[in-house]
Amino acid sequence: MTKISSVTSVSNQENIIILADKKSNFVDIDFSKQELTYIKDCIAKKEQKRVTINQYKRVAHIAVIDEGKTVELTSEACRRAGSDLLAVLNADKINRITVMSALKNKDHLLAFAEGLALGNYQFLKYKKDKKKLAASLKSIRIQGKEVNTKDVARLNAALQGSLYARTLVNEPLWFLTATQLSKEIQKMGKESGFKVQVFSKSKIQSLRMGGLLAVNKGSIDPPTFTIMEWKPKGYKNKKPYVLVGKGVVFDTGGLSLKPTPKSMDFMKCDMGGAAAVAGAMYAVSKAKLPVHIIGLVPATDNRPSGNAYVPGDVITMHDGTFVEVLNTDAEGRLILADALSYAKRYKPELVIDLATLTGSSIAAIGTVGMVSMHEGAEKQHEKLRESGHHVHERLAELPFWDEYGEMIKSEIADIKNLGGPYGGSITAGKFLHHFTDYPWIHLDIAGPAFLDGRDSYRGIGGTGVGVRLLFDFFVNKV
Ligand code: BES
Ligand code: MG
Ligand code: ZN
């Protein structure tokens, strides 16, 4: 990871980036008169967004940031501007850069550094020439009186959590089976301080988690159920927050098999929710936020085989509900349902689940943001929506009317795992709701969890979406 630190002063031999707007005058920086005239000319007359001054002992880049419609959108412009500069920095083999700002808002400076660090992420594990391909930029320093060490520690924690989440998503099933996912979560817990407990298949059987076991039935690898807990001294909330993440390490669709191109081919991303929960637990504990949080990850792959569950099967869930399975590709809701009913034992303040749950959420809003639904958590949802704007992982709320609940009623069982032809994200949400009895928010991240083309600092492949969102939400609780 590209480390971010803060410094109070900068020598005139350090490569620097200065964030600026059209009115900035750069009095603090030792530019010559000619250089200043040149800079002003580039920014004011030529309307350049970037000006580079090659001084004898260093390079100075000026990044001109256009003010957005809101402060949050200006922050987003900063993240993108940071990521845009990476190509130049890495081509110049720059190792360390110091960012300073002529803008008023410290969030903009932090966002720019965040964009640099997130954009600089690479997944090189399966490249033979790792050394050659590795980005040269290793260290980002922020110079700004307003930025304190706590800001930087929090930024690094959220970054590292996001990047771990990306790597988990990028790992193929070849490596990341359910068992391996649990092991990776254990490693993250050791490093940042949260506790981890892993239930094996026999424990899952004794808990009668019929949804998780049904999805796992066609697999040759056992399922896992991972419980994370962060309960620091002096935590502020009486009742715990519970995070639940879908951990389908690969989704073939099962016997309701998916076609390969642009469908099954990227289904290693189907544990994006689990990655977000583990990444958020990492970030929160690394930053030592005084909040009591529990994370639950049911995990398995979903495969066809001689012993796979079939359409028409009726399965008994952890809470005793009978579910008629009409499509084995609607597996996420089955494993999540068991985790959601397991969560009841914590008497939670709020449960948030994150899942790459439905293609129909992508049909609705694409990969730009996530869709959300909630029950009994109006205010908390509003807070989460605000965090969404702050970190630019935005929530689009879908209606959650009773009629959608009617669509999952079954002839022969209590409910079925398939709704009607329309509103698929909502009927999936209604299915999950059946297993909750507490304030609850559901986030369908099928769109933004994985990108098949690079998008600025969000990168390509796993994005780590959800980690910065949840981290910001919990920062606002302390
Ligand atoms: N994992 C998929 C959803 C998905 C689609 C995630 C695209 C990421 C990108 C999920 O398990 C699934 O297969 N959903 C089905 C449900 C349907 C059978 C009711 C879908 O959305 O098509
Ligand atoms: Mg599926
Ligand atoms: Zn799935």
Short mmCIF file of C-alpha atoms and ligand atoms in Angstrom, two decimals:
data_model
loop_
_atom_site.label_atom_id
_atom_site.label_comp_id
_atom_site.label_asym_id
_atom_site.label_seq_id
_atom_site.Cartn_x
_atom_site.Cartn_y
_atom_site.Cartn_z
CA MET A 1 0.00 0.00 0.00
CA THR A 2 1.07 3.56 -0.65
CA LYS A 3 1.60 5.01 2.83
CA ILE A 4 0.24 8.42 3.69
CA SER A 5 1.91 10.56 6.34
CA SER A 6 1.82 14.20 7.36
CA VAL A 7 4.69 16.69 7.48
CA THR A 8 4.95 20.22 8.79
CA SER A 9 7.54 21.58 6.40
CA VAL A 10 8.87 20.71 2.97
CA SER A 11 12.37 21.29 1.65
CA ASN A 12 12.81 22.74 -1.83
CA GLN A 13 14.12 19.40 -3.06
CA GLU A 14 10.87 17.52 -2.53
CA ASN A 15 8.57 16.73 -5.42
CA ILE A 16 5.30 18.45 -4.71
CA ILE A 17 1.71 18.73 -5.83
CA ILE A 18 -0.21 21.89 -5.09
CA LEU A 19 -3.99 21.84 -5.17
CA ALA A 20 -5.27 25.13 -6.45
CA ASP A 21 -8.16 26.96 -8.00
CA LYS A 22 -8.13 29.76 -10.53
CA LYS A 23 -7.64 32.41 -7.84
CA SER A 24 -4.63 30.85 -6.11
CA ASN A 25 -1.45 32.96 -6.05
CA PHE A 26 1.22 30.54 -4.68
CA VAL A 27 2.97 33.12 -2.49
CA ASP A 28 4.25 30.47 -0.05
CA ILE A 29 6.12 28.48 -2.67
CA ASP A 30 9.50 29.54 -3.99
CA PHE A 31 8.57 29.98 -7.61
CA SER A 32 10.53 32.56 -9.63
CA LYS A 33 8.77 35.53 -11.17
CA GLN A 34 8.88 33.91 -14.60
CA GLU A 35 7.53 30.65 -13.25
CA LEU A 36 4.64 32.47 -11.57
CA THR A 37 3.77 34.33 -14.75
CA TYR A 38 3.86 31.06 -16.65
CA ILE A 39 1.63 29.30 -14.10
CA LYS A 40 -0.91 32.14 -14.09
CA ASP A 41 -0.95 32.12 -17.85
CA CYS A 42 -1.56 28.37 -18.04
CA ILE A 43 -4.35 28.45 -15.45
CA ALA A 44 -6.13 31.69 -16.28
CA LYS A 45 -5.67 32.08 -20.04
CA LYS A 46 -5.20 28.56 -21.32
CA GLU A 47 -7.54 27.07 -18.68
CA GLN A 48 -5.14 24.16 -18.08
CA LYS A 49 -6.10 21.74 -15.32
CA ARG A 50 -2.50 20.78 -14.67
CA VAL A 51 0.70 22.77 -14.80
CA THR A 52 4.10 21.16 -14.30
CA ILE A 53 7.22 23.11 -13.38
CA ASN A 54 10.46 21.21 -13.69
CA GLN A 55 12.76 22.89 -11.22
CA TYR A 56 16.42 21.94 -10.91
CA LYS A 57 16.02 19.62 -7.91
CA ARG A 58 12.36 18.75 -8.03
CA VAL A 59 9.11 18.70 -9.97
CA ALA A 60 6.13 20.78 -8.91
CA HIS A 61 2.70 19.86 -10.22
CA ILE A 62 -0.20 22.21 -9.85
CA ALA A 63 -3.59 20.53 -9.97
CA VAL A 64 -6.43 22.93 -10.65
CA ILE A 65 -9.66 21.76 -9.04
CA ASP A 66 -12.98 23.01 -10.33
CA GLU A 67 -15.50 23.66 -7.62
CA GLY A 68 -18.32 21.10 -7.71
CA LYS A 69 -22.02 21.68 -7.04
CA THR A 70 -21.45 20.57 -3.43
CA VAL A 71 -18.40 20.26 -1.15
CA GLU A 72 -18.71 16.49 -1.46
CA LEU A 73 -18.57 16.69 -5.23
CA THR A 74 -15.47 18.89 -4.98
CA SER A 75 -13.89 16.18 -2.80
CA GLU A 76 -14.72 13.68 -5.50
CA ALA A 77 -13.08 15.92 -8.11
CA CYS A 78 -9.98 15.89 -5.87
CA ARG A 79 -9.92 12.07 -5.65
CA ARG A 80 -10.16 11.86 -9.42
CA ALA A 81 -7.52 14.55 -9.95
CA GLY A 82 -5.21 12.62 -7.60
CA SER A 83 -5.69 9.43 -9.53
CA ASP A 84 -5.22 11.26 -12.86
CA LEU A 85 -1.78 12.45 -11.81
CA LEU A 86 -0.54 8.93 -11.07
CA ALA A 87 0.33 8.12 -14.68
CA VAL A 88 2.73 11.08 -14.77
CA LEU A 89 4.26 10.40 -11.33
CA ASN A 90 4.87 6.74 -12.05
CA ALA A 91 6.20 7.40 -15.56
CA ASP A 92 8.69 9.80 -13.96
CA LYS A 93 9.63 7.03 -11.47
CA ILE A 94 8.75 9.27 -8.56
CA ASN A 95 9.02 7.52 -5.22
CA ARG A 96 7.68 10.09 -2.81
CA ILE A 97 5.42 13.07 -3.27
CA THR A 98 4.22 15.81 -0.96
CA VAL A 99 0.76 17.25 -1.42
CA MET A 100 -0.17 20.72 -0.24
CA SER A 101 -3.17 22.85 -0.87
CA ALA A 102 -4.12 26.39 -1.69
CA LEU A 103 -7.78 25.44 -1.19
CA LYS A 104 -9.60 26.25 2.05
CA ASN A 105 -11.14 22.87 2.90
CA LYS A 106 -8.96 20.18 4.53
CA ASP A 107 -11.30 17.44 3.30
CA HIS A 108 -10.22 18.32 -0.23
CA LEU A 109 -6.56 17.80 0.60
CA LEU A 110 -7.30 14.46 2.28
CA ALA A 111 -9.50 13.40 -0.65
CA PHE A 112 -6.73 14.17 -3.13
CA ALA A 113 -4.25 12.01 -1.18
CA GLU A 114 -6.91 9.30 -0.95
CA GLY A 115 -7.39 9.37 -4.73
CA LEU A 116 -3.65 9.03 -5.23
CA ALA A 117 -3.38 6.05 -2.87
CA LEU A 118 -6.52 4.24 -4.07
CA GLY A 119 -5.61 4.77 -7.71
CA ASN A 120 -2.10 3.47 -7.09
CA TYR A 121 -3.40 0.04 -6.00
CA GLN A 122 -2.18 -2.89 -8.07
CA PHE A 123 -2.98 -6.60 -7.90
CA LEU A 124 0.27 -8.19 -9.10
CA LYS A 125 0.21 -11.55 -7.31
CA TYR A 126 -0.23 -13.46 -10.56
CA LYS A 127 2.25 -11.43 -12.65
CA LYS A 128 5.70 -12.91 -13.20
CA ASP A 129 7.34 -9.50 -13.64
CA LYS A 130 5.97 -7.98 -10.42
CA LYS A 131 9.04 -5.81 -9.82
CA LYS A 132 9.02 -4.29 -13.28
CA LEU A 133 5.29 -3.64 -13.18
CA ALA A 134 5.14 -2.21 -9.67
CA ALA A 135 4.29 1.50 -9.43
CA SER A 136 7.23 3.62 -8.29
CA LEU A 137 5.17 5.81 -5.95
CA LYS A 138 5.48 4.42 -2.41
CA SER A 139 4.87 7.33 -0.12
CA ILE A 140 2.45 10.27 -0.05
CA ARG A 141 3.04 13.08 2.40
CA ILE A 142 0.46 15.69 3.26
CA GLN A 143 1.57 19.13 4.30
CA GLY A 144 -1.13 21.23 5.85
CA LYS A 145 -1.57 22.85 9.25
CA GLU A 146 -5.22 21.83 9.40
CA VAL A 147 -4.47 18.12 8.89
CA ASN A 148 -3.71 16.33 12.17
CA THR A 149 -2.26 12.90 12.92
CA LYS A 150 -5.71 11.50 13.70
CA ASP A 151 -6.96 12.47 10.23
CA VAL A 152 -4.00 10.70 8.67
CA ALA A 153 -4.31 7.59 10.86
CA ARG A 154 -8.00 7.31 9.94
CA LEU A 155 -7.28 7.84 6.28
CA ASN A 156 -4.65 5.09 6.30
CA ALA A 157 -6.94 2.71 8.18
CA ALA A 158 -9.80 3.16 5.70
CA LEU A 159 -7.39 2.87 2.78
CA GLN A 160 -5.82 -0.33 3.97
CA GLY A 161 -9.27 -1.81 4.69
CA SER A 162 -10.44 -0.88 1.18
CA LEU A 163 -7.36 -2.32 -0.49
CA TYR A 164 -7.60 -5.58 1.44
CA ALA A 165 -11.21 -5.82 0.32
CA ARG A 166 -10.14 -5.25 -3.30
CA THR A 167 -7.55 -8.00 -3.10
CA LEU A 168 -10.06 -10.45 -1.62
CA VAL A 169 -12.41 -9.76 -4.53
CA ASN A 170 -9.61 -10.02 -7.09
CA GLU A 171 -8.47 -13.42 -5.81
CA PRO A 172 -9.92 -16.25 -7.92
CA LEU A 173 -11.71 -19.27 -6.46
CA TRP A 174 -8.53 -21.24 -7.18
CA PHE A 175 -7.10 -19.56 -4.09
CA LEU A 176 -10.05 -18.06 -2.28
CA THR A 177 -12.31 -20.92 -1.22
CA ALA A 178 -14.67 -20.38 1.73
CA THR A 179 -12.03 -21.86 4.05
CA GLN A 180 -9.34 -19.55 2.65
CA LEU A 181 -11.64 -16.54 2.96
CA SER A 182 -12.00 -17.31 6.67
CA LYS A 183 -8.23 -17.61 6.99
CA GLU A 184 -7.70 -14.27 5.27
CA ILE A 185 -10.20 -12.67 7.65
CA GLN A 186 -8.29 -14.19 10.58
CA LYS A 187 -5.08 -12.62 9.27
CA MET A 188 -6.77 -9.24 8.96
CA GLY A 189 -8.08 -9.58 12.52
CA LYS A 190 -4.60 -10.36 13.86
CA GLU A 191 -3.14 -7.37 12.09
CA SER A 192 -5.73 -4.81 13.16
CA GLY A 193 -7.04 -6.19 16.43
CA PHE A 194 -10.56 -7.58 15.90
CA LYS A 195 -11.44 -11.08 17.12
CA VAL A 196 -12.35 -13.86 14.71
CA GLN A 197 -14.18 -17.14 15.22
CA VAL A 198 -14.80 -19.56 12.35
CA PHE A 199 -17.60 -22.15 12.35
CA SER A 200 -16.81 -25.31 10.39
CA LYS A 201 -19.31 -27.38 8.41
CA SER A 202 -20.24 -29.57 11.41
CA LYS A 203 -20.97 -26.53 13.56
CA ILE A 204 -23.02 -25.03 10.70
CA GLN A 205 -24.93 -28.33 10.54
CA SER A 206 -25.62 -28.34 14.25
CA LEU A 207 -26.91 -24.76 13.97
CA ARG A 208 -29.20 -26.00 11.17
CA MET A 209 -28.21 -23.26 8.76
CA GLY A 210 -30.22 -24.88 5.98
CA GLY A 211 -29.74 -22.02 3.51
CA LEU A 212 -25.96 -22.06 3.67
CA LEU A 213 -25.90 -25.88 3.60
CA ALA A 214 -28.24 -26.09 0.61
CA VAL A 215 -26.12 -23.73 -1.48
CA ASN A 216 -23.01 -25.64 -0.43
CA LYS A 217 -24.51 -29.04 -1.28
CA GLY A 218 -23.14 -29.11 -4.84
CA SER A 219 -19.67 -28.08 -3.75
CA ILE A 220 -16.61 -30.18 -3.06
CA ASP A 221 -15.35 -27.54 -0.59
CA PRO A 222 -16.93 -27.04 2.85
CA PRO A 223 -18.78 -23.84 3.84
CA THR A 224 -17.63 -21.53 6.62
CA PHE A 225 -19.37 -19.04 8.88
CA THR A 226 -17.04 -16.37 10.17
CA ILE A 227 -17.78 -14.13 13.14
CA MET A 228 -15.73 -11.00 13.71
CA GLU A 229 -15.96 -8.80 16.78
CA TRP A 230 -14.53 -5.41 17.67
CA LYS A 231 -15.35 -4.46 21.25
CA PRO A 232 -12.81 -1.94 22.52
CA LYS A 233 -12.70 -0.56 26.04
CA GLY A 234 -15.01 2.42 26.41
CA TYR A 235 -17.16 1.66 23.38
CA LYS A 236 -20.04 4.10 23.01
CA ASN A 237 -23.04 2.04 21.84
CA LYS A 238 -25.14 0.00 24.30
CA LYS A 239 -26.30 -2.51 21.70
CA PRO A 240 -23.90 -3.72 19.00
CA TYR A 241 -23.94 -2.90 15.32
CA VAL A 242 -23.92 -6.04 13.18
CA LEU A 243 -22.55 -6.17 9.64
CA VAL A 244 -23.44 -9.09 7.39
CA GLY A 245 -21.60 -9.79 4.12
CA LYS A 246 -22.49 -12.19 1.31
CA GLY A 247 -19.56 -14.58 0.92
CA VAL A 248 -20.30 -16.56 -2.23
CA VAL A 249 -16.69 -17.20 -3.26
CA PHE A 250 -17.88 -18.19 -6.73
CA ASP A 251 -21.37 -18.20 -8.21
CA THR A 252 -21.85 -20.52 -11.18
CA GLY A 253 -25.60 -20.27 -10.64
CA GLY A 254 -25.66 -23.92 -9.59
CA LEU A 255 -27.98 -26.10 -11.68
CA SER A 256 -29.69 -22.90 -12.84
CA LEU A 257 -26.32 -22.38 -14.52
CA LYS A 258 -25.20 -18.93 -15.65
CA PRO A 259 -23.93 -18.35 -19.19
CA THR A 260 -20.16 -17.63 -19.22
CA PRO A 261 -19.57 -14.32 -21.08
CA LYS A 262 -20.23 -11.21 -19.00
CA SER A 263 -22.06 -13.27 -16.42
CA MET A 264 -20.36 -16.26 -14.82
CA ASP A 265 -16.92 -15.07 -15.94
CA PHE A 266 -16.61 -12.44 -13.21
CA MET A 267 -18.49 -14.25 -10.44
CA LYS A 268 -15.39 -14.44 -8.25
CA CYS A 269 -16.71 -11.02 -7.18
CA ASP A 270 -19.70 -12.59 -5.42
CA MET A 271 -18.03 -12.26 -2.02
CA GLY A 272 -17.79 -8.48 -2.44
CA GLY A 273 -20.12 -8.01 0.54
CA ALA A 274 -17.95 -10.24 2.73
CA ALA A 275 -14.87 -8.32 1.61
CA ALA A 276 -16.55 -5.02 2.50
CA VAL A 277 -17.47 -6.27 5.98
CA ALA A 278 -13.96 -7.64 6.65
CA GLY A 279 -12.41 -4.44 5.26
CA ALA A 280 -14.66 -2.26 7.41
CA MET A 281 -13.88 -4.32 10.53
CA TYR A 282 -10.19 -3.89 9.70
CA ALA A 283 -10.47 -0.13 9.25
CA VAL A 284 -12.56 0.45 12.36
CA SER A 285 -10.26 -1.60 14.59
CA LYS A 286 -7.07 -0.23 13.04
CA ALA A 287 -8.35 3.28 13.81
CA LYS A 288 -9.49 2.06 17.26
CA LEU A 289 -12.93 3.61 16.92
CA PRO A 290 -14.86 3.20 20.21
CA VAL A 291 -17.83 1.30 18.76
CA HIS A 292 -18.90 -2.28 19.41
CA ILE A 293 -19.33 -4.01 16.04
CA ILE A 294 -19.89 -7.61 15.00
CA GLY A 295 -19.31 -8.92 11.48
CA LEU A 296 -20.90 -12.08 10.07
CA VAL A 297 -19.83 -13.80 6.86
CA PRO A 298 -21.57 -16.94 5.60
CA ALA A 299 -19.38 -18.38 2.83
CA THR A 300 -19.50 -21.08 0.17
CA ASP A 301 -19.24 -21.47 -3.59
CA ASN A 302 -22.39 -22.20 -5.61
CA ARG A 303 -21.93 -25.07 -8.04
CA PRO A 304 -23.85 -27.73 -9.92
CA SER A 305 -22.94 -31.37 -9.22
CA GLY A 306 -24.51 -34.77 -8.74
CA ASN A 307 -25.52 -33.75 -5.26
CA ALA A 308 -26.44 -30.09 -5.87
CA TYR A 309 -29.73 -28.62 -4.60
CA VAL A 310 -32.34 -28.39 -7.31
CA PRO A 311 -35.20 -26.07 -8.33
CA GLY A 312 -38.29 -27.29 -6.50
CA ASP A 313 -36.40 -28.28 -3.37
CA VAL A 314 -37.83 -27.11 -0.07
CA ILE A 315 -35.22 -26.27 2.52
CA THR A 316 -35.45 -25.50 6.23
CA MET A 317 -33.66 -22.36 7.27
CA HIS A 318 -31.81 -21.60 10.53
CA ASP A 319 -34.93 -19.92 11.99
CA GLY A 320 -37.25 -22.77 10.91
CA THR A 321 -38.75 -21.01 7.87
CA PHE A 322 -39.46 -23.34 4.93
CA VAL A 323 -38.17 -21.98 1.63
CA GLU A 324 -39.08 -23.25 -1.80
CA VAL A 325 -36.07 -22.95 -4.09
CA LEU A 326 -37.18 -22.07 -7.60
CA ASN A 327 -33.83 -20.91 -8.93
CA THR A 328 -30.51 -22.12 -7.57
CA ASP A 329 -28.92 -18.90 -8.84
CA ALA A 330 -30.85 -16.92 -6.23
CA GLU A 331 -28.41 -18.33 -3.65
CA GLY A 332 -27.17 -15.16 -1.98
CA ARG A 333 -30.43 -14.55 -0.15
CA LEU A 334 -30.37 -18.12 1.18
CA ILE A 335 -26.99 -17.84 2.88
CA LEU A 336 -27.66 -14.28 4.05
CA ALA A 337 -31.01 -15.28 5.56
CA ASP A 338 -29.27 -17.70 7.94
CA ALA A 339 -26.78 -15.01 8.98
CA LEU A 340 -29.59 -12.47 9.48
CA SER A 341 -31.54 -14.81 11.75
CA TYR A 342 -28.32 -15.67 13.60
CA ALA A 343 -27.86 -11.90 14.17
CA LYS A 344 -31.05 -11.77 16.29
CA ARG A 345 -29.14 -13.19 19.26
CA TYR A 346 -27.09 -9.98 19.54
CA LYS A 347 -30.19 -7.78 20.03
CA PRO A 348 -28.52 -5.33 17.68
CA GLU A 349 -28.87 -1.58 17.51
CA LEU A 350 -28.80 -1.95 13.72
CA VAL A 351 -27.87 -4.58 11.15
CA ILE A 352 -26.43 -3.58 7.78
CA ASP A 353 -25.99 -6.27 5.16
CA LEU A 354 -23.93 -5.85 2.01
CA ALA A 355 -24.33 -8.22 -0.91
CA THR A 356 -23.67 -8.58 -4.62
CA LEU A 357 -27.25 -9.77 -4.68
CA THR A 358 -29.04 -9.01 -7.94
CA GLY A 359 -28.37 -8.25 -11.58
CA SER A 360 -31.54 -6.20 -11.45
CA SER A 361 -29.87 -3.62 -9.17
CA ILE A 362 -27.34 -3.10 -11.98
CA ALA A 363 -30.15 -2.82 -14.51
CA ALA A 364 -31.65 -0.11 -12.29
CA ILE A 365 -28.67 2.16 -11.57
CA GLY A 366 -25.55 0.67 -13.16
CA THR A 367 -22.18 0.54 -11.43
CA VAL A 368 -22.10 4.14 -10.20
CA GLY A 369 -23.70 3.52 -6.82
CA MET A 370 -25.58 0.95 -4.76
CA VAL A 371 -29.27 0.40 -4.12
CA SER A 372 -30.60 0.42 -0.58
CA MET A 373 -33.68 -0.67 1.33
CA HIS A 374 -34.44 -0.44 5.02
CA GLU A 375 -36.98 -1.27 7.67
CA GLY A 376 -37.22 0.36 11.09
CA ALA A 377 -34.03 2.34 10.46
CA GLU A 378 -35.16 5.58 8.84
CA LYS A 379 -32.71 7.83 10.71
CA GLN A 380 -29.75 5.47 10.46
CA HIS A 381 -30.39 5.11 6.74
CA GLU A 382 -30.33 8.88 6.38
CA LYS A 383 -26.95 8.96 8.19
CA LEU A 384 -25.60 6.22 5.95
CA ARG A 385 -26.84 8.10 2.90
CA GLU A 386 -24.93 11.18 4.10
CA SER A 387 -21.79 9.08 4.51
CA GLY A 388 -22.41 7.83 0.97
CA HIS A 389 -22.12 11.39 -0.33
CA HIS A 390 -19.09 12.08 1.84
CA VAL A 391 -17.08 9.14 0.48
CA HIS A 392 -18.84 9.06 -2.91
CA GLU A 393 -20.26 5.56 -2.48
CA ARG A 394 -23.82 6.71 -2.85
CA LEU A 395 -27.09 4.99 -1.94
CA ALA A 396 -30.14 4.96 -4.19
CA GLU A 397 -33.15 3.99 -2.13
CA LEU A 398 -35.72 1.69 -3.72
CA PRO A 399 -39.37 1.43 -2.62
CA PHE A 400 -40.08 -1.32 -0.14
CA TRP A 401 -43.86 -1.59 -0.36
CA ASP A 402 -45.84 -4.56 0.98
CA GLU A 403 -46.85 -5.67 -2.52
CA TYR A 404 -43.28 -6.80 -3.18
CA GLY A 405 -43.50 -9.05 -0.12
CA GLU A 406 -46.56 -10.75 -1.62
CA MET A 407 -44.48 -11.73 -4.64
CA ILE A 408 -42.31 -14.20 -2.69
CA LYS A 409 -45.16 -16.16 -1.11
CA SER A 410 -44.99 -19.87 -1.96
CA GLU A 411 -47.77 -22.38 -2.71
CA ILE A 412 -46.18 -25.18 -0.78
CA ALA A 413 -43.74 -23.51 1.63
CA ASP A 414 -43.60 -20.24 3.63
CA ILE A 415 -41.73 -18.27 0.99
CA LYS A 416 -39.86 -18.89 -2.25
CA ASN A 417 -36.47 -17.61 -3.34
CA LEU A 418 -37.77 -16.07 -6.55
CA GLY A 419 -40.05 -13.08 -7.10
CA GLY A 420 -41.89 -11.99 -10.22
CA PRO A 421 -40.34 -10.84 -13.48
CA TYR A 422 -39.81 -7.24 -12.29
CA GLY A 423 -38.40 -5.50 -9.22
CA GLY A 424 -35.90 -8.29 -8.59
CA SER A 425 -33.74 -6.29 -6.19
CA ILE A 426 -36.75 -5.45 -4.07
CA THR A 427 -38.19 -8.95 -3.89
CA ALA A 428 -34.69 -10.15 -2.93
CA GLY A 429 -34.72 -7.48 -0.21
CA LYS A 430 -38.15 -8.64 0.97
CA PHE A 431 -36.84 -12.19 1.19
CA LEU A 432 -34.05 -11.01 3.51
CA HIS A 433 -36.46 -8.90 5.54
CA HIS A 434 -38.39 -12.06 6.46
CA PHE A 435 -35.42 -13.10 8.64
CA THR A 436 -34.96 -9.84 10.56
CA ASP A 437 -36.61 -8.52 13.74
CA TYR A 438 -34.39 -5.44 14.32
CA PRO A 439 -33.61 -2.13 12.60
CA TRP A 440 -32.07 -3.14 9.31
CA ILE A 441 -30.48 -1.70 6.16
CA HIS A 442 -29.83 -3.74 3.03
CA LEU A 443 -27.23 -2.64 0.48
CA ASP A 444 -27.13 -4.38 -2.90
CA ILE A 445 -23.62 -3.72 -4.24
CA ALA A 446 -23.76 -5.98 -7.32
CA GLY A 447 -23.06 -2.96 -9.57
CA PRO A 448 -20.18 -1.11 -7.89
CA ALA A 449 -18.32 -4.10 -6.33
CA PHE A 450 -16.51 -5.05 -9.50
CA LEU A 451 -15.58 -3.04 -12.61
CA ASP A 452 -14.59 -4.59 -15.91
CA GLY A 453 -12.91 -1.38 -17.11
CA ARG A 454 -10.78 1.06 -15.14
CA ASP A 455 -12.61 3.97 -13.54
CA SER A 456 -10.12 6.45 -12.06
CA TYR A 457 -9.26 5.72 -8.40
CA ARG A 458 -11.93 3.01 -8.22
CA GLY A 459 -9.56 0.94 -10.38
CA ILE A 460 -10.40 -2.17 -12.33
CA GLY A 461 -11.73 -5.42 -10.86
CA GLY A 462 -12.59 -5.31 -7.15
CA THR A 463 -13.31 -1.77 -5.90
CA GLY A 464 -13.54 -2.38 -2.15
CA VAL A 465 -16.88 -0.53 -2.20
CA GLY A 466 -18.58 -0.35 1.18
CA VAL A 467 -15.46 -0.09 3.33
CA ARG A 468 -15.05 3.68 3.22
CA LEU A 469 -18.82 4.05 3.48
CA LEU A 470 -19.11 1.99 6.68
CA PHE A 471 -15.97 3.53 8.14
CA ASP A 472 -17.33 7.05 7.66
CA PHE A 473 -20.66 5.97 9.18
CA PHE A 474 -18.91 4.69 12.31
CA VAL A 475 -16.56 7.68 12.54
CA ASN A 476 -19.70 9.80 12.82
CA LYS A 477 -20.90 7.66 15.74
CA VAL A 478 -17.91 8.54 17.94
N1 BES B 1 -24.43 -13.04 -7.74
C1 BES B 1 -25.58 -12.81 -8.49
C2 BES B 1 -25.90 -11.34 -8.71
C3 BES B 1 -24.89 -10.56 -9.49
C4 BES B 1 -25.10 -10.28 -10.82
C5 BES B 1 -23.77 -10.04 -8.87
C6 BES B 1 -24.18 -9.54 -11.53
C7 BES B 1 -22.85 -9.28 -9.57
C8 BES B 1 -23.06 -9.02 -10.90
C9 BES B 1 -26.78 -13.46 -7.78
O1 BES B 1 -26.53 -14.59 -7.03
C10 BES B 1 -27.73 -13.88 -8.84
O2 BES B 1 -27.38 -14.78 -9.56
N2 BES B 1 -28.89 -13.25 -8.90
C11 BES B 1 -29.87 -13.57 -9.86
C12 BES B 1 -31.17 -13.74 -9.13
C13 BES B 1 -32.28 -14.28 -9.97
C14 BES B 1 -32.01 -15.73 -10.33
C15 BES B 1 -33.57 -14.17 -9.19
C16 BES B 1 -29.93 -12.41 -10.84
O3 BES B 1 -29.80 -11.27 -10.43
O4 BES B 1 -30.05 -12.67 -12.04
MG MG B 2 -26.62 -16.35 -8.17
ZN ZN B 3 -24.62 -14.71 -6.28
#
